[in-house]
Structure formats: C-alpha cells, structure tokens
PDB file of C-alpha atoms in Angstrom:
ATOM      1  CA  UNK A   2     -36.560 -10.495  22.656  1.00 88.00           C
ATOM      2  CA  UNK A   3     -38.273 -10.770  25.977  1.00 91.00           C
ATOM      3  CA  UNK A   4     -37.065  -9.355  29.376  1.00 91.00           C
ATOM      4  CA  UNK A   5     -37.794 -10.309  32.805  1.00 94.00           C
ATOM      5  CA  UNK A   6     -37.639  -7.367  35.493  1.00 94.00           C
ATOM      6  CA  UNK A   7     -37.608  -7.784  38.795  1.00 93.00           C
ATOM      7  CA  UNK A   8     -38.938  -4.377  41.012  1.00 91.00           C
ATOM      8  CA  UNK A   9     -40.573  -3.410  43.991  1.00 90.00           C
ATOM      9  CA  UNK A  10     -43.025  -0.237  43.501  1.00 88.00           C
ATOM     10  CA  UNK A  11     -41.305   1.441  46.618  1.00 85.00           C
ATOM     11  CA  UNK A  12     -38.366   1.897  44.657  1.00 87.00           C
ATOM     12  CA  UNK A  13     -37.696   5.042  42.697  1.00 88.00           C
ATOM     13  CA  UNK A  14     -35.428   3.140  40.110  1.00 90.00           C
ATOM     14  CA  UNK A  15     -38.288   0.976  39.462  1.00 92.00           C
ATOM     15  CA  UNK A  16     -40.338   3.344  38.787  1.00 92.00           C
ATOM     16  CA  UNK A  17     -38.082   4.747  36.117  1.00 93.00           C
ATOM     17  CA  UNK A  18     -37.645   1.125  35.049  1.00 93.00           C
ATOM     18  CA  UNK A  19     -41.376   0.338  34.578  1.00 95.00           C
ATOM     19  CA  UNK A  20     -41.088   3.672  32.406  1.00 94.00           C
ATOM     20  CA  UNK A  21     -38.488   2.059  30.344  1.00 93.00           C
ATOM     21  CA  UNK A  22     -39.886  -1.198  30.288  1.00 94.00           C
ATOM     22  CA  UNK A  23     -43.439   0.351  28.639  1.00 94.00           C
ATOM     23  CA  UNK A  24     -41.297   2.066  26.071  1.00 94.00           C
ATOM     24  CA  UNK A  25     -39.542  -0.940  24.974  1.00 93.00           C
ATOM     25  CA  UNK A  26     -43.036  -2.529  24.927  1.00 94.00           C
ATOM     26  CA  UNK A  27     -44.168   0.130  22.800  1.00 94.00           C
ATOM     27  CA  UNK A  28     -41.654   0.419  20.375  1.00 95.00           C
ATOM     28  CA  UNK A  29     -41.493  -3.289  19.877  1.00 94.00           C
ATOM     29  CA  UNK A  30     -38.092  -3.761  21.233  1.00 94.00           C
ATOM     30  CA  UNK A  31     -38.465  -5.993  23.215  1.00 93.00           C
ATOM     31  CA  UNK A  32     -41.390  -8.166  25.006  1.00 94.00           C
ATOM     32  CA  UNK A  33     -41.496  -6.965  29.452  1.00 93.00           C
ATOM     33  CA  UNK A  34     -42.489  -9.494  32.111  1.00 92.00           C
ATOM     34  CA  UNK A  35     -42.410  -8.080  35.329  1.00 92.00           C
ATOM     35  CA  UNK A  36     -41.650  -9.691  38.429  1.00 91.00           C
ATOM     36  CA  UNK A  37     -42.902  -7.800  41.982  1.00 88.00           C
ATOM     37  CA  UNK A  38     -40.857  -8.067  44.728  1.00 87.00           C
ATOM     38  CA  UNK A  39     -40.393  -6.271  47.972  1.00 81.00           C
ATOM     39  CA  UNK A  40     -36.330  -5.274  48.770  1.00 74.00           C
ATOM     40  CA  UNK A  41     -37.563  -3.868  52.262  1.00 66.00           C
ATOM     41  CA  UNK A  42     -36.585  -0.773  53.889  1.00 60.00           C
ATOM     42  CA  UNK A  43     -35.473   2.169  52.091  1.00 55.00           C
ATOM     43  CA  UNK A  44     -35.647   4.840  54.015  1.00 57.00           C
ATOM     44  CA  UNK A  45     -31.114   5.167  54.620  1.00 60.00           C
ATOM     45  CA  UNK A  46     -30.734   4.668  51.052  1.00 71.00           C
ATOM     46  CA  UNK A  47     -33.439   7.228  50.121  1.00 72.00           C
ATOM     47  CA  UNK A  48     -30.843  10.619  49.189  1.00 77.00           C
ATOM     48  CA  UNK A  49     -28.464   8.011  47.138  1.00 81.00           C
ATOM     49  CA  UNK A  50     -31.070   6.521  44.891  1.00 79.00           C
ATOM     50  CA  UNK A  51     -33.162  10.098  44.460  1.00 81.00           C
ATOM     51  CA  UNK A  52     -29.271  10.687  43.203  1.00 84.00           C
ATOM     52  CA  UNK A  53     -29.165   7.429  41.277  1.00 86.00           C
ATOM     53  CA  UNK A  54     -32.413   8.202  39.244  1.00 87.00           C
ATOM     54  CA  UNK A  55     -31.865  12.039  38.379  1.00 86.00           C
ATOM     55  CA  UNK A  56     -28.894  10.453  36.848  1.00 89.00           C
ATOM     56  CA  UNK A  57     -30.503   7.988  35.257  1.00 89.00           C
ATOM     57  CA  UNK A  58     -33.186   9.692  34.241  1.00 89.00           C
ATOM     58  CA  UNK A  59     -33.832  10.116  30.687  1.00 88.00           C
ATOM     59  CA  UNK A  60     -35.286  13.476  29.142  1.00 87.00           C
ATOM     60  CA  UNK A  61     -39.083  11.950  28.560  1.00 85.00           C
ATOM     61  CA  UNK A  62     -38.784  10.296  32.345  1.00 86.00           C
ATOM     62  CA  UNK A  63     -40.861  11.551  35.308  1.00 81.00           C
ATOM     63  CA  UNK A  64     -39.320  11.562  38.405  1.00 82.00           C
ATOM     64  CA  UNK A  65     -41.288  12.351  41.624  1.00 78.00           C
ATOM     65  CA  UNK A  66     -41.134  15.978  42.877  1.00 61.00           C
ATOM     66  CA  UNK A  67     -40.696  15.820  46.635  1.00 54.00           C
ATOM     67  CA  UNK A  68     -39.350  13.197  49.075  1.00 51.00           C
ATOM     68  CA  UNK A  69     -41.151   9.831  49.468  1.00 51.00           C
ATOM     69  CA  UNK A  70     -41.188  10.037  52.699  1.00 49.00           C
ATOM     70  CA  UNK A  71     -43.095   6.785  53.969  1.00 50.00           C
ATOM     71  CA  UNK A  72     -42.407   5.133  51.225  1.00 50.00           C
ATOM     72  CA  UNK A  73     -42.492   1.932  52.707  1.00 51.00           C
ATOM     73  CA  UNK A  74     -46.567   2.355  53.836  1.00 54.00           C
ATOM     74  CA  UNK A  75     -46.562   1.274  50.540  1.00 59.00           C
ATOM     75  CA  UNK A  76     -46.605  -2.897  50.886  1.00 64.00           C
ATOM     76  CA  UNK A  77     -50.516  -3.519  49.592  1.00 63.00           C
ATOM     77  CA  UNK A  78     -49.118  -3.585  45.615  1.00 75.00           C
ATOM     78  CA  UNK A  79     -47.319  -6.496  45.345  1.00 75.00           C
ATOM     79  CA  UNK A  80     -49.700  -9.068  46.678  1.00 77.00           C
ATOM     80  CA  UNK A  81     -52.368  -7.495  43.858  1.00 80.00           C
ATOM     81  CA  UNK A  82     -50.064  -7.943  41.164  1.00 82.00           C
ATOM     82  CA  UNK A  83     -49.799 -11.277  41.707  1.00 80.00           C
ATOM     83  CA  UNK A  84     -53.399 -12.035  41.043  1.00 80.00           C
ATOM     84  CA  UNK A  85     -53.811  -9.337  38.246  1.00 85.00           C
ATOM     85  CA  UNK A  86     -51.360 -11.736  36.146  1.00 86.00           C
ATOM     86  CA  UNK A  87     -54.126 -14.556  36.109  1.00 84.00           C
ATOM     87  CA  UNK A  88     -56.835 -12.114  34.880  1.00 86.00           C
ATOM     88  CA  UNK A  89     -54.590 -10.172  32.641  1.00 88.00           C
ATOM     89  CA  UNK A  90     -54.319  -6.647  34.031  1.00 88.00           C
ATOM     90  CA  UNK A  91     -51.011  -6.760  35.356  1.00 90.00           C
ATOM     91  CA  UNK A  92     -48.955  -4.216  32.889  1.00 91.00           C
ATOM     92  CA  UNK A  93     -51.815  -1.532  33.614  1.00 91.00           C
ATOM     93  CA  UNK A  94     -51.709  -1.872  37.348  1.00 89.00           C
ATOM     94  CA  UNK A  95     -48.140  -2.130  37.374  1.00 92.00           C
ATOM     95  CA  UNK A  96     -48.867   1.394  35.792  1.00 92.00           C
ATOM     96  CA  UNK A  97     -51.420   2.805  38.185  1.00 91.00           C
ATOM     97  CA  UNK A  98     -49.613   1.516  41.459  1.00 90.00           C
ATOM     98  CA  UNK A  99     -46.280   3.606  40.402  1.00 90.00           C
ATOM     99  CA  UNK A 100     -48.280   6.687  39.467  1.00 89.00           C
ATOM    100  CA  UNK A 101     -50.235   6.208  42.239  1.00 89.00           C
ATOM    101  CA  UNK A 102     -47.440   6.210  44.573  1.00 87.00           C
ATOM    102  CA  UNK A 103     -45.035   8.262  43.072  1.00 87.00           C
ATOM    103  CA  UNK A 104     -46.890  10.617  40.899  1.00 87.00           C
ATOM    104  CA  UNK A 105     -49.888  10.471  43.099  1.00 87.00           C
ATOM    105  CA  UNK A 106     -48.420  10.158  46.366  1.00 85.00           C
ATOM    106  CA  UNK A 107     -51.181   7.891  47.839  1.00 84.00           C
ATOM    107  CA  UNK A 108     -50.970   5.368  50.601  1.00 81.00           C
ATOM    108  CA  UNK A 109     -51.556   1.979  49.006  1.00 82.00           C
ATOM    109  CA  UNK A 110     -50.304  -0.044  52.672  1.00 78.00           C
ATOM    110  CA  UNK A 111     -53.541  -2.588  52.496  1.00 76.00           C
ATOM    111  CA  UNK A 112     -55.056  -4.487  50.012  1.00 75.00           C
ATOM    112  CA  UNK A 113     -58.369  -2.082  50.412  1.00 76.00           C
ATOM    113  CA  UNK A 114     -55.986   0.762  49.306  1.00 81.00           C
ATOM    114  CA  UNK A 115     -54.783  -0.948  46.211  1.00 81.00           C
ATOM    115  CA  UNK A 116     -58.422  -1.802  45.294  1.00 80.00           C
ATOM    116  CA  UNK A 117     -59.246   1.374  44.205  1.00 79.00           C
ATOM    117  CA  UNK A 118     -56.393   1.472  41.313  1.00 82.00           C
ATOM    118  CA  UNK A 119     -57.217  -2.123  40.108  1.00 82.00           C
ATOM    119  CA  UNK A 120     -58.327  -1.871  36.428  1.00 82.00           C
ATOM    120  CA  UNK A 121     -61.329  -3.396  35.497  1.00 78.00           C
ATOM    121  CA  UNK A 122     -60.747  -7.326  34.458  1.00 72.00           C
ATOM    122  CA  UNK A 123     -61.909  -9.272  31.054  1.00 70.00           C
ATOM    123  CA  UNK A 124     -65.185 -10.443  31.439  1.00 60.00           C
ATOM    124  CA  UNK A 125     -65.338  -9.002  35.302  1.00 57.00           C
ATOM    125  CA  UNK A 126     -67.322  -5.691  35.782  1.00 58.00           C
ATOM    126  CA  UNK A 127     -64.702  -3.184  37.608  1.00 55.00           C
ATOM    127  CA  UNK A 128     -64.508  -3.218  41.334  1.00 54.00           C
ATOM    128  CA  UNK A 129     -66.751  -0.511  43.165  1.00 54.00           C
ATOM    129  CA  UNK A 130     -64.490   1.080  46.254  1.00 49.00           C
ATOM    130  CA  UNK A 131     -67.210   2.243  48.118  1.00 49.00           C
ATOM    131  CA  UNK A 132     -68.056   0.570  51.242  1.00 45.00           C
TER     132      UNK A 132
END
C-alpha cells in the first residue's frame, strides 16, 4: 500500500505524522509520499493542537517540550523539499527540518537557514554552510 500525506513542518500534528509515516515505512506497512504544504498561521490554534497531539501521541512519539512560539519563522522548508525530491533526499530532510524545528528549535525562515540541514545528495558532495 502506498500513502500520500499532505503536512506543513510548522505543524505539531505533522510532526507526529512524519513520525508515523517513518514507522510505517519501516515496518513495511505501507509505502509514504509526502506532500509539503504551508496551512499558514498558527499561532490562535497553537493551545488546541499542543492538546490535539498529547492526545494523539503514541508512547514511542516525541513531542516538543516548550511552546513553539514563532513557529511560523519557519517558511524556508517547504520550498527545499521540493527540490530534494528530484535528487532523492527528501524522506531524510523531511526528517532533519522537523527535528530541527521542533526538537531543535532552530529558525529555518530562509532558504540559507534550511541549507545547513540539507543532506548530502547522490553523486553531489554535501553543501558547505560557511560563508
């Protein structure tokens, strides 16, 4: 079976969901395409999905300690996504952007901030962030 997700890495249940989604990978369950997209703001609904995902939340699940406060600084992922599907890499940065801004708490609001967490692609040598 193969499943298409659609999330937005500013969301907290997509962060859980991208958890899921590399279990059922993992397990062979099922095959995970993801889809970025940006919902916009989140900051009124912030206390009611914080509420939605500790319910949610299964035993093996992180969730994020504190508030994401800002959360929306965080617009820079979804435009690299988009080009680490043509070279490959997009399950693994779909992975570093939510543990970078969840578990990390970094800003990732420009495509220079993102560059950093880009994993190195096939037959490319990684990507140096210095300047």
């Amino acid at each position: 079976m193969n499943v298409v997700v659609y999330g937005d890495f500013n969301c907290l249940l997509c962060y859980l969901a991208s958890q899921r989604a590399d279990h059922l990978v993992g397990t062979g369950a099922a095959g995970i395409e993801w889809r970025a997209v940006e919902r916009g703001t989140a900051s009124a609904r912030w206390e009611q999905e914080v509420a939605q995902a500790e319910a949610l939340a299964l035993p093996a699940e992180r969730l994020p300690g504190r508030s994401s406060a800002g959360a929306e600084q965080h617009r820079g992922g979804g435009g690299a996504y988009a080009e680490a599907i043509t070279d490959g890499i997009q399950d693994e940065l779909r992975r570093r952007l939510f543990d970078a801004i969840w578990a990390r708490r970094q800003n990732l609001s420009s495509a220079y901030d993102v560059r950093g967490w880009l994993p190195p692609s096939p037959g490319r040598p990684p990507r140096s962030t210095s300047t």
